[in-house]
XYZ file of C-alpha atoms in Angstrom:
249
model
C 88.683 115.270 98.503
C 90.170 113.922 95.291
C 91.556 110.389 95.122
C 93.749 108.458 92.643
C 93.974 104.676 92.134
C 96.560 102.821 90.041
C 96.496 99.025 89.848
C 98.815 96.566 88.254
C 96.642 93.760 86.810
C 93.265 93.530 85.115
C 91.990 91.396 88.018
C 92.354 94.354 90.375
C 90.146 96.657 88.273
C 86.900 95.367 89.767
C 87.311 97.511 92.849
C 87.400 100.763 90.889
C 85.705 100.426 87.484
C 83.127 98.410 85.574
C 85.261 98.450 82.407
C 88.025 95.961 81.574
C 91.623 96.685 80.590
C 91.885 99.860 82.634
C 94.685 100.437 85.103
C 94.091 103.834 86.613
C 91.247 106.054 87.778
C 90.721 109.204 89.758
C 87.668 110.874 91.265
C 87.204 114.593 91.942
C 84.314 116.064 93.990
C 82.171 118.824 92.493
C 82.077 121.710 94.953
C 79.026 123.700 96.032
C 75.845 123.113 98.017
C 73.814 122.734 94.809
C 76.056 119.828 93.711
C 76.323 117.946 96.987
C 77.275 114.317 96.279
C 78.400 115.005 92.701
C 81.829 114.034 91.363
C 83.861 113.654 88.181
C 85.226 110.154 87.589
C 87.964 109.551 85.022
C 89.553 106.181 84.157
C 92.010 105.009 81.508
C 94.731 102.627 80.399
C 98.460 103.333 80.374
C 100.164 106.676 80.224
C 100.044 109.496 77.703
C 102.650 107.731 75.491
C 101.153 104.274 75.617
C 103.969 102.222 77.090
C 105.198 104.901 79.501
C 105.121 103.788 83.123
C 102.304 105.415 85.034
C 102.752 107.069 88.438
C 100.601 109.194 90.730
C 102.827 112.156 89.849
C 102.116 111.754 86.139
C 98.337 111.834 86.810
C 98.403 114.867 89.059
C 98.221 117.453 86.191
C 95.095 115.710 84.908
C 93.630 115.683 88.416
C 94.281 119.427 88.796
C 92.554 120.080 85.466
C 89.597 117.933 86.550
C 89.423 119.887 89.813
C 89.170 123.172 87.877
C 86.482 121.644 85.687
C 84.601 120.359 88.748
C 84.765 123.838 90.301
C 83.317 125.331 87.106
C 80.512 122.743 87.014
C 79.699 123.416 90.667
C 79.550 127.181 90.096
C 77.428 126.771 86.962
C 74.987 124.475 88.751
C 74.787 126.894 91.681
C 73.866 129.737 89.311
C 71.206 127.583 87.662
C 69.773 126.656 91.066
C 69.732 130.338 92.032
C 67.882 131.283 88.849
C 65.329 128.523 89.438
C 64.823 129.801 92.979
C 64.362 133.362 91.729
C 61.824 132.170 89.161
C 59.841 130.367 91.864
C 60.014 133.360 94.202
C 58.771 135.708 91.465
C 55.340 134.088 91.834
C 55.128 135.518 95.364
C 57.492 138.497 95.654
C 58.490 141.647 93.811
C 61.991 141.910 92.265
C 63.081 144.197 95.133
C 62.076 141.668 97.793
C 63.707 138.821 95.836
C 66.936 140.819 95.688
C 66.907 141.157 99.476
C 66.174 137.450 99.888
C 68.952 136.361 97.548
C 71.373 138.564 99.464
C 70.721 136.473 102.585
C 70.221 132.788 103.287
C 66.974 132.151 101.423
C 66.097 129.024 103.383
C 66.409 130.830 106.707
C 64.549 133.879 105.429
C 61.522 131.740 104.514
C 61.035 130.353 108.036
C 57.696 131.494 109.542
C 57.957 134.217 112.171
C 55.711 136.628 114.033
C 55.878 140.169 112.679
C 53.992 143.427 112.309
C 51.999 142.597 109.194
C 49.690 144.560 106.914
C 47.246 142.479 104.878
C 45.290 143.518 101.816
C 42.243 141.561 100.673
C 40.788 142.252 97.257
C 37.839 140.351 95.797
C 35.235 140.568 93.040
C 31.901 141.889 94.249
C 28.867 139.717 93.470
C 30.985 136.879 92.146
C 28.385 134.195 92.886
C 25.821 136.152 90.864
C 28.295 136.477 87.972
C 28.850 132.721 87.996
C 25.106 132.103 87.739
C 24.747 134.683 84.958
C 27.590 133.148 82.931
C 27.023 129.466 83.718
C 26.766 128.743 79.986
C 30.133 130.393 79.273
C 32.326 129.753 82.297
C 35.530 129.850 80.234
C 34.834 133.470 79.308
C 34.078 134.276 82.934
C 37.401 132.713 83.889
C 39.126 135.141 81.523
C 37.454 138.013 83.380
C 38.559 136.655 86.748
C 42.119 136.072 85.540
C 42.282 139.659 84.332
C 40.965 140.918 87.671
C 43.452 138.811 89.644
C 46.195 140.055 87.346
C 45.407 143.673 88.220
C 45.331 142.820 91.938
C 48.662 140.996 91.714
C 50.274 143.808 89.765
C 49.237 146.350 92.384
C 50.501 144.234 95.288
C 53.875 143.478 93.699
C 54.284 147.075 92.505
C 54.572 148.155 96.134
C 56.696 145.165 97.193
C 53.962 143.114 98.805
C 53.886 139.318 98.905
C 51.132 137.180 97.377
C 49.818 134.816 100.036
C 46.911 133.229 98.251
C 44.266 133.309 95.541
C 40.858 132.253 96.788
C 38.631 131.917 93.745
C 37.858 135.541 92.934
C 40.045 137.075 95.673
C 43.722 137.855 96.205
C 45.492 138.178 99.550
C 48.633 140.288 99.706
C 50.681 141.213 102.748
C 53.640 143.323 103.843
C 56.119 142.894 106.699
C 57.640 139.533 105.759
C 60.217 138.513 104.647
C 61.291 142.183 104.589
C 60.302 144.085 107.775
C 57.871 146.990 107.514
C 59.415 150.441 107.561
C 56.361 152.459 106.529
C 53.573 150.656 108.353
C 50.433 150.224 106.262
C 51.403 152.866 103.675
C 52.558 150.417 100.929
C 49.313 148.424 101.243
C 47.273 151.622 100.934
C 49.243 152.695 97.856
C 48.703 149.236 96.345
C 44.946 149.502 97.015
C 44.798 152.913 95.325
C 46.718 151.548 92.337
C 44.321 148.603 92.026
C 41.293 150.895 92.277
C 42.711 153.159 89.584
C 43.000 150.249 87.163
C 39.449 149.060 87.831
C 38.178 152.611 87.394
C 39.675 152.606 83.881
C 38.545 149.273 82.373
C 39.281 150.588 78.868
C 42.965 149.971 79.604
C 42.231 146.247 79.658
C 40.283 145.748 76.428
C 36.960 145.652 78.224
C 37.571 142.450 80.233
C 37.008 144.380 83.472
C 33.696 145.936 82.387
C 31.593 143.418 84.337
C 33.691 143.507 87.484
C 33.680 145.681 90.576
C 35.847 144.988 93.588
C 36.005 145.304 97.364
C 39.146 146.025 99.359
C 40.051 145.415 102.998
C 43.255 146.518 104.751
C 44.263 145.611 108.305
C 47.493 145.998 110.275
C 48.739 144.108 113.331
C 50.688 141.097 114.593
C 50.591 137.914 112.543
C 52.721 134.910 111.633
C 53.968 134.804 108.045
C 56.307 132.502 106.161
C 56.532 129.241 104.301
C 53.663 127.212 105.715
C 52.737 123.606 104.921
C 54.230 120.133 105.029
C 57.394 118.502 103.706
C 55.388 117.378 100.651
C 53.762 120.698 99.823
C 54.143 124.239 101.109
C 53.146 127.786 100.216
C 53.696 131.327 101.377
C 51.051 132.129 103.968
C 50.014 134.469 106.762
C 47.636 133.885 109.655
C 46.402 135.631 112.762
C 43.550 137.891 113.930
C 44.676 140.656 111.571
C 43.970 138.368 108.606
C 40.420 137.721 109.804
C 39.929 141.440 110.357
C 41.090 142.259 106.844
C 38.736 139.638 105.399
C 35.769 141.057 107.328
C 36.563 144.606 106.166
């Protein structure tokens, strides 16, 4: 809550301000979860007309204005925090899934839980051989791999899947968390067909996919998905027998 202090002598100012020759101050909290612990602090000397006697009542209009300003700052900071969260989530989720997450409590929605999950593995066939063949130009090979992973990611996000991991030359996408599955494995199958279509038409990608062929594995079953890791570092992940099955396929 807001608070006002008015003191009579310069000696009393030490309790409320680091500056000398001030005789009043007020502090207004900035509202909002994103601004927890923030406040606006205002201090001054005398009244509006210099020698006019100062009272709590004469400061109250300024306090009310500061409260409106603090409310604006809190709302602005909350919007910025939301945009930052959406930007971070866009690395893992499609815009549709992000919209559903933002409509709920994002922190709670990210908690790991056991669900019906469909996983999609997609990797570059013969990647070890490609590395040996291009050992003298690994930067160029990296461009090929980045292009391949880009196609995989695009296909997964196009059908509202989540990106769990990149493992060298492979991408792991999954469906069923944080948004429950309504169509079973259908979205994963559509994503796989979309990815295959792109790799079957390498001319769409300026030839960077000419050297690359891929393998796909889809599996459906119970798994745990969510934000997995430690307090220092975490990522979106999924684990369970269905993940191993998808990898083997």
